[in-house]
Short mmCIF file of C-alpha atoms in Angstrom, two decimals:
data_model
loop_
_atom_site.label_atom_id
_atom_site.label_comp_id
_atom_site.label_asym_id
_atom_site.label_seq_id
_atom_site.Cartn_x
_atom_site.Cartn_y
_atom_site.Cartn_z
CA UNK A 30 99.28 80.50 94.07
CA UNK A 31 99.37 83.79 96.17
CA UNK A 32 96.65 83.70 98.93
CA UNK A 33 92.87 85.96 98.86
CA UNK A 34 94.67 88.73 101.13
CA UNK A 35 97.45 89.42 98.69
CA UNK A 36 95.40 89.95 95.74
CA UNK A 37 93.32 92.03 97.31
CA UNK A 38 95.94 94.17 98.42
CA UNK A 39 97.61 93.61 95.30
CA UNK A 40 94.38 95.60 93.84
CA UNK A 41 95.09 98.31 95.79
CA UNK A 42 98.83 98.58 95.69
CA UNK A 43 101.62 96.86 93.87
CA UNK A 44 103.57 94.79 96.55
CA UNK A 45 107.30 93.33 96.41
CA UNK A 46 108.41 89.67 96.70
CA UNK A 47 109.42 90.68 100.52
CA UNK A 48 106.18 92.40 101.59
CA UNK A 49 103.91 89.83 100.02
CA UNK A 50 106.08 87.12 101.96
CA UNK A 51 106.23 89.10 104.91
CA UNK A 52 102.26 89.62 105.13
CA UNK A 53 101.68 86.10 104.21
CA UNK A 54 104.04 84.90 106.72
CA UNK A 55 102.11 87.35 109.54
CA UNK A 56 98.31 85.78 108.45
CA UNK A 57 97.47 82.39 109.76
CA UNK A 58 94.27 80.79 108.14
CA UNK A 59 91.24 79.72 110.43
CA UNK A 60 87.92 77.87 109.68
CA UNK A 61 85.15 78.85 112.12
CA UNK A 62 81.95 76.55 112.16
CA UNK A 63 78.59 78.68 112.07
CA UNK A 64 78.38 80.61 114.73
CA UNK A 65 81.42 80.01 116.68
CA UNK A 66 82.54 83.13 117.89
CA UNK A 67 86.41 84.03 116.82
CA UNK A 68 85.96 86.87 119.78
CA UNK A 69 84.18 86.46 122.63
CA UNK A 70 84.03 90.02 124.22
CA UNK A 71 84.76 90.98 127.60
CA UNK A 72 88.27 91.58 127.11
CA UNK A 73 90.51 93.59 124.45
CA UNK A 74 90.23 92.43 121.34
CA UNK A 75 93.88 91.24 119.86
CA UNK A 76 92.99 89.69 116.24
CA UNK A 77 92.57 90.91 112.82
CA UNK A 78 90.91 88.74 110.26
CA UNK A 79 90.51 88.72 106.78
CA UNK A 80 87.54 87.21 105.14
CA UNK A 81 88.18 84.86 102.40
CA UNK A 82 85.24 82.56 102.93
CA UNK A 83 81.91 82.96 104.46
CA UNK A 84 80.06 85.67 106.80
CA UNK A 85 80.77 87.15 110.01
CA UNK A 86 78.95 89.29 112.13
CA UNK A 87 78.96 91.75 114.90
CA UNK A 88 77.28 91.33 117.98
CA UNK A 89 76.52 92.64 121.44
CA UNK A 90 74.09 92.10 123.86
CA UNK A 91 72.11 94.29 126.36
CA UNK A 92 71.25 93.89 129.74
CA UNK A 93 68.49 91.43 129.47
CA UNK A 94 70.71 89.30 127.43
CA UNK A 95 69.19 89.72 124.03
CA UNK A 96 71.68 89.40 121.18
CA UNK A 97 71.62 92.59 118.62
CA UNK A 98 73.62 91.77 115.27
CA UNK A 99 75.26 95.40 113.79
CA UNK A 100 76.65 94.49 111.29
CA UNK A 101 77.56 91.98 108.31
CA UNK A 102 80.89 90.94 106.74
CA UNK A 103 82.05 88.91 103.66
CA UNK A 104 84.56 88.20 101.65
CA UNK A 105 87.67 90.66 101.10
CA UNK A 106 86.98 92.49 103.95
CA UNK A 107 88.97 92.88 107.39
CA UNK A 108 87.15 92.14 110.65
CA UNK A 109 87.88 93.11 114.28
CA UNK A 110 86.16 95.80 116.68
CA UNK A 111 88.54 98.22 115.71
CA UNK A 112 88.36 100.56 118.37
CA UNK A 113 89.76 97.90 120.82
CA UNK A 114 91.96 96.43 118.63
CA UNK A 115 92.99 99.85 117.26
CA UNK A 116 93.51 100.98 121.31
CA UNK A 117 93.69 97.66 123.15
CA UNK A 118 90.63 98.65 124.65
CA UNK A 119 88.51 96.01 126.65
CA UNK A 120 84.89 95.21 124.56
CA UNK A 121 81.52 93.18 125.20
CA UNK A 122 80.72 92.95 121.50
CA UNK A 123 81.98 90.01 119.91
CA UNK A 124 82.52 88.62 116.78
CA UNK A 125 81.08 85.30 115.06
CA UNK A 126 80.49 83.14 112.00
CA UNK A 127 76.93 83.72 110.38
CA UNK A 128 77.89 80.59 107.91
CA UNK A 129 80.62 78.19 108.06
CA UNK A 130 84.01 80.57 107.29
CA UNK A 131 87.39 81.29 106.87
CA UNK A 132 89.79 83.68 107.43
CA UNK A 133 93.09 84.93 107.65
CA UNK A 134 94.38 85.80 111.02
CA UNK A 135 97.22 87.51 112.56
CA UNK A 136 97.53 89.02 115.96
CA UNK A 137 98.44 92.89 117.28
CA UNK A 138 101.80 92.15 118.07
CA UNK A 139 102.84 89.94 115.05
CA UNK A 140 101.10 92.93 113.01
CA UNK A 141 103.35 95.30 114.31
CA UNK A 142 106.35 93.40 113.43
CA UNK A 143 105.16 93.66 110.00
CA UNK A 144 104.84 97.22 110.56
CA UNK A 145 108.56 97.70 111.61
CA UNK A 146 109.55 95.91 108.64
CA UNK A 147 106.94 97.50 106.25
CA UNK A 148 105.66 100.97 107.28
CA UNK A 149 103.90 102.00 104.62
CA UNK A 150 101.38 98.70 105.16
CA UNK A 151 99.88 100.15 107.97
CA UNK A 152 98.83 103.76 106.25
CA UNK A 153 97.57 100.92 103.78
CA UNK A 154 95.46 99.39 106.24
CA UNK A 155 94.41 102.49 107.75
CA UNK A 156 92.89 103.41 104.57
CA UNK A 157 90.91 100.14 104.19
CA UNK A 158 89.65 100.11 107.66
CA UNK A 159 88.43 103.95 106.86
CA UNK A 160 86.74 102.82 103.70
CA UNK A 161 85.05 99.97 105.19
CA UNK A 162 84.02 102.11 108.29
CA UNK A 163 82.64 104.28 105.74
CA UNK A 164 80.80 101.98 103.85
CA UNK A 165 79.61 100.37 107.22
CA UNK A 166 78.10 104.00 108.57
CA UNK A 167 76.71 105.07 104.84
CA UNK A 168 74.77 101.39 104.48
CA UNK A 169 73.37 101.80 108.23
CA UNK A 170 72.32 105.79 107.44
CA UNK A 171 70.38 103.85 104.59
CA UNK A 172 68.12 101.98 106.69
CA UNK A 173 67.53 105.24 109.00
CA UNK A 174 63.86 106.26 109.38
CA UNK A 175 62.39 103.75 107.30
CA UNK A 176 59.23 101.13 108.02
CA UNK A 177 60.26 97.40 108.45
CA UNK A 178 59.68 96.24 104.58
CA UNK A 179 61.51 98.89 103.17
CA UNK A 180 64.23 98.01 105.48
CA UNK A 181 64.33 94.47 103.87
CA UNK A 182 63.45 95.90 100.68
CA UNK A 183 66.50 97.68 100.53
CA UNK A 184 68.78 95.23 102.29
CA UNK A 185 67.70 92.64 99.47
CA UNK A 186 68.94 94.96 97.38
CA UNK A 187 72.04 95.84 98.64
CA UNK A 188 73.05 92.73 100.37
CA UNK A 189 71.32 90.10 98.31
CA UNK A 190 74.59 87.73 98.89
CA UNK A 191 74.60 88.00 102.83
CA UNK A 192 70.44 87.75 102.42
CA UNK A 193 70.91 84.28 100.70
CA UNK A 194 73.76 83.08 103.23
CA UNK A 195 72.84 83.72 106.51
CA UNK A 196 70.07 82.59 108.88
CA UNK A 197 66.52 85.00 109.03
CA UNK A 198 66.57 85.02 112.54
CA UNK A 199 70.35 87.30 111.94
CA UNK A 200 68.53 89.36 109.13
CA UNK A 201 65.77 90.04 111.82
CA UNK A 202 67.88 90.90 114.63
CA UNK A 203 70.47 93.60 112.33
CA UNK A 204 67.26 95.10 110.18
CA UNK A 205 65.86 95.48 114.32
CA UNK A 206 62.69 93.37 112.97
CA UNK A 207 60.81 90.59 115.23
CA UNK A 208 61.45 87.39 113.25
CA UNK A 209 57.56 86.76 113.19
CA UNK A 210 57.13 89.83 111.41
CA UNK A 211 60.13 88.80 109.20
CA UNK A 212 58.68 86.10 108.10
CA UNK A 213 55.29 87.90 107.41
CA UNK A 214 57.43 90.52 105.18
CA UNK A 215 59.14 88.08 102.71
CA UNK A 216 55.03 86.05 102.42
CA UNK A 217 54.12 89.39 101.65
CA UNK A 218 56.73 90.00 98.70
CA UNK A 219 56.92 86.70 97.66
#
C-alpha cells in the first residue's frame, strides 16, 4: 500500500514507479507525543514534514517568555518554517505536536538528492508550499479586525477539526484570546 505522501501527490500529479520510490525512499516516518517539539528554534531549521496524523503548530515566544501559537497544521499538509528551511536561515520559532502525531520526514540535503534525480518535484513542491502559504495568510486576513467571539465564531467554522483536537489553552493563544475569556466565549454559545 503506497504511503499518505504519495497519494497526495499522486492527486496533484501522476508519478512513475521511480519517483514514487525515490520520494518514499527520501521520507522517514516519525511519531511525536503531544507537544514534543520536532524543532526547537534557535538554529536553522533542516526538516520537512508531512502530516499524515495529528496537529502541529507554530510557535514563538517573546521576550517575556510567553508562548504565541501562529498557526495550525493537519493532515496532508507539509510543515517547516520555510523561510529557514527554504534559506538555511537560523529561527526562534519552533515547531510542535498539538495532539499525539505523525509524520513523514526527510532532511534538506536528502531532499536535494531527490531533486537531482527528479527536478520537476521541487517546482511541485514549490507550488504546494505557495498554496499552503496562501491559504495560511487568507485564513489569518479572516480573523483581522474582528472582536474575540467572532474570532472563535469563525474559527469553529473553518477549523472545526483542529477546534475538536487540540487543547483550549492553543485555541486561546493563536485566536490572541486570554483563556479565561475563552472559556467565557464557548459558556456563552453553548
Amino acid at each position: 500500500m503506497e504511503n499518505s505522501l504519495i497519494c497526495y501527490l499522486q492527486r496533484i500529479r501522476s508519478l512513475s514507479s521511480f519517483q514514487k520510490e525515490l520520494i518514499s525512499a527520501a521520507f522517514h516516518p516519525l511519531k511525536v507525543k503531544e507537544d514534543a517539539c520536532l524543532f526547537t528554534g534557535g538554529t536553522v531549521c533542516h526538516q520537512l514534514y508531512f502530516i499524515t496524523k495529528g496537529i502541529l503548530k507554530f510557535v514563538s515566544s517573546d521576550d517575556q517568555g510567553n508562548d504565541a501559537i501562529h498557526f495550525f497544521l493537519q493532515e496532508n499538509h507539509f510543515c517547516t518554517i520555510l523561510d529557514s528551511f527554504l534559506n538555511q536561515k537560523v529561527t526562534d520559532d519552533r515547531i510542535q505536536a498539538a495532539c499525539e502525531a505523525e509524520v513523514l520526514t526527510v532532511n534538506f540535503l536528502a531532499l536535494q538528492k531527490v531533486y537531482q534525480q527528479f527536478p520537476e518535484f521541487k517546482s511541485l513542491l514549490d507550488d504546494i508550499f505557495q498554496r499552503q502559504l496562501l491559504e495560511k495568510v487568507n485564513l489569518r486576513n479572516a480573523y483581522l479586525n474582528r472582536d474575540a467571539l467572532s474570532r472563535y465564531l469563525l474559527f469553529i467554522e473553518r477549523q472545526p477539526d483542529i477546534a475538536l483536537r487540540v487543547k483550549m489553552q492553543d485555541v486561546a493563544s493563536y485566536l490572541g484570546i486570554a483563556p479565561q475569556s475563552l472559556s467565557r466565549l464557548r459558556k456563552q454559545i453553548s
